[in-house]
Amino acid sequence: MKKTIPLVITFLIGFYMILAFFVPHPMVANSAQEMQSWEIIIVAFTLVLGIGNLVFVHAEKIQRRRQGWFYSLTLLICLGAMMALGLFGGIKEGTSYYWLYDNVMAPLSSAMFSLLAFFIASAAYRAFRARNKEATLLLIAAAIIMIGRVPLGSWLWQHIPLLGAKFPILLDQVTRWVMEVPNTAGQRGIKIGAALGAVSMALRMLLGIERSYLTTGGN
Amino acid sequence: MKKYWMLLLAAGLAFPALAVDPPANLKVCDAPNDDGRSVTITWNKSAAETADPVSFKGYRVLRAESASGPYAEAGFAFPGSVEFADNAVAPGVQYYYKLNAVTFSDSAQTEPAGPVISSAQWFNVARVNILIAFLAFTGLILLYIYKARHGADLFVRRIAGLQAVDEAIGRATEMGRPILYLPSGGLSAVSDIQTLASLVILGRVANKAAEYDTPLLVPCSDPLVMTLAQEIVKSGYMNAGRPDAYRAENIRYLTNEQFAYTAGVDGMMVREKPAANFMIGTFYAESLILAETGYSTGAIQIAGTAMITQLPFFVAACDYTLIGEEIYAASAYLSKEPVLLGTIKAQDWGKAAVIFLILAGVLLQTLALKFPSLGFFSRWLMPR
């Protein structure tokens, strides 16, 4: 029963949403829209579960004085302070909550994102080594794209003897071809496969064949 | 100087602005395939727009419930438009429309067009091709499930990333270090099909981790994913006969802020040094930051996603990558259950059908350059 009820709900709601995709009449579309609104409301309530878990895990760490407990204490103080500021002072522009978000949270996120540039460099260094035929092909394609797409690229190309000066627009044409033909074809292939995979997975779930998301592996 | 200004003004007055013609051929019709709240208005361009595009402002669409009015503005169409969708009408009500061509100095109005009554449709005809594809694909899946249930031998190609799952768990066990499993990145929710596919693989990993008594860490960015992951891991430990080894605090919620989540996971990688990292699901810009940090800690890494933009990062930084469809095939591949394998076979035939349709489309569309009647294929697949 514990498994059957969720499976029946999944089947009914899932196929109703598929029906709503093909039926624009308000009789069906409005109720489907209503269900999506309910989903948003339920998801908002689950945030309480998440925060509860966060508080529980870190409170236990502080209580048992585990390694790094001081950071957990800082986290809980910050969480409490932000919640109190938001609840009692509001979250609009000009409030303390807004100021803290704008001057602490946003710069920290930006700093984290900016690290991506350095990680790209280190990953590219490893990926672009000509270890075999495929890696060599990747290296050549990447080099062409990099020269063709960076602002300095065209200047560099013009100064390559016997090539850049003789064929001034060749680099641009080759870059465009690599991006538009093999790259797009590869992407489309993956997208088609992934879309069919997603449909197949969804159907398995709707038909109750795939139950491992409820427990492990349908054992 | 004043003299020149006066002369210029006199010249302007001597040549009055061109008279504006109202747009011709105003037509109104109920928008097809909608919920009865839209009317489509079409017209031919006003001659004033062609004659003096600089001073032409656009078309004011006016709506009334009777031909004599009163008319109220329903919207404004910019120069170049020949169609307007009025999405603010009530179904079953009779409407009349007028169009006002407006320049900076003048305007001209058409005669009323109508009446038009918008009604809701029970079937979206524009999506009939999707319905056919859906039914055909569902039919294929049911056929292969039937075949599998009757003992057909179904071959599925080797997927290196999935074969490496046991190897990664074994390595973590030998090294006495935990396993880190990310069911999605910092922005995904449980409604995402990739996250669900990832949770299926998590079940297998949890089962093995419990058998080998290796700690499994699952930091989540979505509270619902966390709840589901806790249930799945708990179940995995119970199936392995080790419910005592299950630690609920290891499957924890971090935050739903993308980069705060990334920083949190990076911290776990650096502090707890997991020997095997699984990153399977929907990932955005955090993918490479996570994968490179994992690489720097020396962990064996298995990643998988259907996000085209993130795949190259995973390929560059991880030991194994499940590309697109492979993450959806995981449950069937790992369990070897005939019914699940049947759906994978149907998926392969679906791909074969898509390849055939692409080839046929390319051929017909190329021939349509010479013989336009052969262009029916693209017109049918992409209805307006």
Coordinates of C-alpha atoms in Angstrom, one line a residue, chain B residues 5-162:
Chain B
W5 CA 14.7 79.7 -39.1
M6 CA 11.7 81.6 -40.4
L7 CA 12.5 80.4 -43.9
L8 CA 12.7 76.8 -42.7
L9 CA 9.4 77.0 -40.9
A10 CA 7.8 78.5 -44.0
A11 CA 9.1 75.7 -46.1
G12 CA 7.7 73.2 -43.7
L13 CA 4.3 74.8 -43.7
A14 CA 4.3 75.0 -47.5
F15 CA 4.7 71.1 -47.8
P16 CA 2.1 69.6 -45.5
A17 CA 2.6 66.0 -44.3
L18 CA 1.5 63.2 -46.6
A19 CA -2.0 61.9 -46.0
V20 CA -2.1 58.5 -44.2
D21 CA -4.0 55.6 -45.8
P22 CA -5.6 53.1 -43.5
P23 CA -4.3 49.6 -43.7
A24 CA -6.2 47.4 -46.2
N25 CA -7.6 43.9 -45.9
L26 CA -8.3 43.9 -42.2
K27 CA -9.3 40.4 -41.1
V28 CA -10.2 38.9 -37.7
C29 CA -10.4 35.3 -36.7
D30 CA -10.5 33.1 -33.6
A31 CA -6.9 32.0 -32.8
P32 CA -6.6 28.2 -33.4
N33 CA -5.5 25.7 -30.8
D34 CA -6.0 28.0 -27.8
D35 CA -8.1 28.1 -24.6
G36 CA -10.6 30.6 -26.1
R37 CA -8.9 33.7 -24.9
S38 CA -7.2 34.9 -28.1
V39 CA -8.2 36.5 -31.4
T40 CA -5.9 37.0 -34.4
I41 CA -6.0 40.2 -36.4
T42 CA -4.3 40.4 -39.8
W43 CA -3.9 43.3 -42.3
N44 CA -1.9 44.5 -45.2
K45 CA 0.7 47.2 -44.5
S46 CA -0.4 50.8 -44.8
A47 CA 0.9 52.7 -47.8
A48 CA 2.1 55.4 -45.4
E49 CA 4.5 52.9 -43.9
T50 CA 6.1 52.1 -47.2
A51 CA 6.2 55.8 -48.3
D52 CA 7.7 57.3 -45.2
P53 CA 8.9 54.6 -42.8
V54 CA 10.7 57.2 -40.6
S55 CA 7.6 59.1 -39.5
F56 CA 5.4 56.0 -39.3
K57 CA 4.8 55.0 -35.6
G58 CA 2.7 51.8 -35.9
Y59 CA -0.8 50.4 -35.7
R60 CA -3.2 50.9 -32.8
V61 CA -5.5 47.9 -32.4
L62 CA -9.0 49.0 -31.2
R63 CA -11.6 46.5 -29.9
A64 CA -15.4 46.9 -29.2
E65 CA -18.3 44.6 -28.4
S66 CA -20.5 46.2 -31.1
A67 CA -19.7 47.6 -34.6
S68 CA -20.7 51.1 -33.6
G69 CA -18.4 51.1 -30.5
P70 CA -17.2 52.4 -28.2
Y71 CA -13.7 51.2 -29.2
A72 CA -10.9 50.8 -26.7
E73 CA -7.2 50.2 -27.4
A74 CA -6.5 46.5 -27.2
G75 CA -2.8 46.8 -28.1
F76 CA -0.2 48.4 -30.3
A77 CA 1.7 46.8 -33.2
F78 CA 5.1 48.2 -34.2
P79 CA 5.9 49.2 -37.9
G80 CA 6.5 46.1 -40.1
S81 CA 3.7 44.1 -38.3
V82 CA 0.9 42.5 -40.3
E83 CA -0.5 40.4 -37.4
F84 CA -1.6 41.0 -33.8
A85 CA -2.8 38.5 -31.2
D86 CA -5.3 39.9 -28.8
N87 CA -4.9 37.6 -25.8
A88 CA -7.2 39.5 -23.5
V89 CA -10.6 38.4 -24.9
A90 CA -13.3 36.4 -23.1
P91 CA -14.5 33.2 -24.8
G92 CA -18.0 33.3 -26.3
V93 CA -18.2 37.1 -26.5
Q94 CA -18.7 38.9 -29.9
Y95 CA -16.0 41.4 -30.8
Y96 CA -15.3 44.0 -33.5
Y97 CA -11.9 45.4 -34.4
K98 CA -10.6 48.6 -36.0
L99 CA -7.0 49.4 -36.9
N100 CA -5.5 52.8 -36.6
A101 CA -2.4 53.5 -38.7
V102 CA -0.5 56.2 -36.8
T103 CA 2.3 58.6 -38.0
F104 CA 3.9 61.4 -36.0
S105 CA 1.5 64.0 -37.5
D106 CA -1.6 62.0 -38.6
S107 CA -3.6 58.8 -38.3
A108 CA -6.1 56.8 -40.4
Q109 CA -8.7 54.3 -39.2
T110 CA -10.1 51.3 -41.0
E111 CA -13.7 50.2 -41.1
P112 CA -14.7 47.8 -38.4
A113 CA -14.0 44.1 -39.0
G114 CA -15.9 41.3 -37.4
P115 CA -17.8 40.0 -35.6
V116 CA -15.5 37.3 -34.2
I117 CA -16.2 35.0 -31.3
S118 CA -13.3 33.2 -29.6
S119 CA -13.8 29.7 -28.5
A120 CA -11.7 27.1 -26.7
Q121 CA -10.5 24.0 -28.6
W122 CA -10.4 20.5 -27.3
F123 CA -7.3 19.4 -29.2
N124 CA -4.2 21.3 -30.3
V125 CA -3.9 20.3 -33.9
A126 CA -0.4 21.9 -34.1
R127 CA 0.8 19.2 -31.8
V128 CA -0.5 16.3 -33.7
N129 CA 3.1 15.4 -34.9
I130 CA 4.2 15.3 -31.2
L131 CA 1.2 13.0 -30.4
I132 CA 2.1 10.6 -33.2
A133 CA 5.8 10.5 -32.1
F134 CA 4.7 10.0 -28.5
L135 CA 2.3 7.2 -29.3
A136 CA 4.8 5.5 -31.6
F137 CA 7.5 5.6 -29.0
T138 CA 5.1 4.4 -26.2
G139 CA 4.1 1.6 -28.5
L140 CA 7.7 0.6 -29.1
I141 CA 8.3 0.6 -25.3
L142 CA 5.3 -1.6 -24.6
L143 CA 6.3 -3.9 -27.5
Y144 CA 9.8 -4.4 -26.1
I145 CA 8.5 -4.8 -22.5
Y146 CA 6.2 -7.6 -23.9
K147 CA 9.2 -9.2 -25.7
A148 CA 11.4 -9.0 -22.6
R149 CA 8.7 -10.6 -20.5
H150 CA 8.5 -13.5 -23.0
G151 CA 12.2 -14.2 -22.7
A152 CA 13.8 -12.3 -25.7
D153 CA 17.5 -11.8 -25.5
L154 CA 18.2 -8.1 -25.3
F155 CA 21.7 -6.8 -25.8
V156 CA 22.8 -3.4 -24.5
R157 CA 26.2 -1.9 -25.3
R158 CA 28.8 -1.5 -22.6
I159 CA 28.7 1.8 -20.7
A160 CA 32.1 2.5 -19.3
G161 CA 30.9 5.0 -16.7
L162 CA 28.4 2.7 -15.2

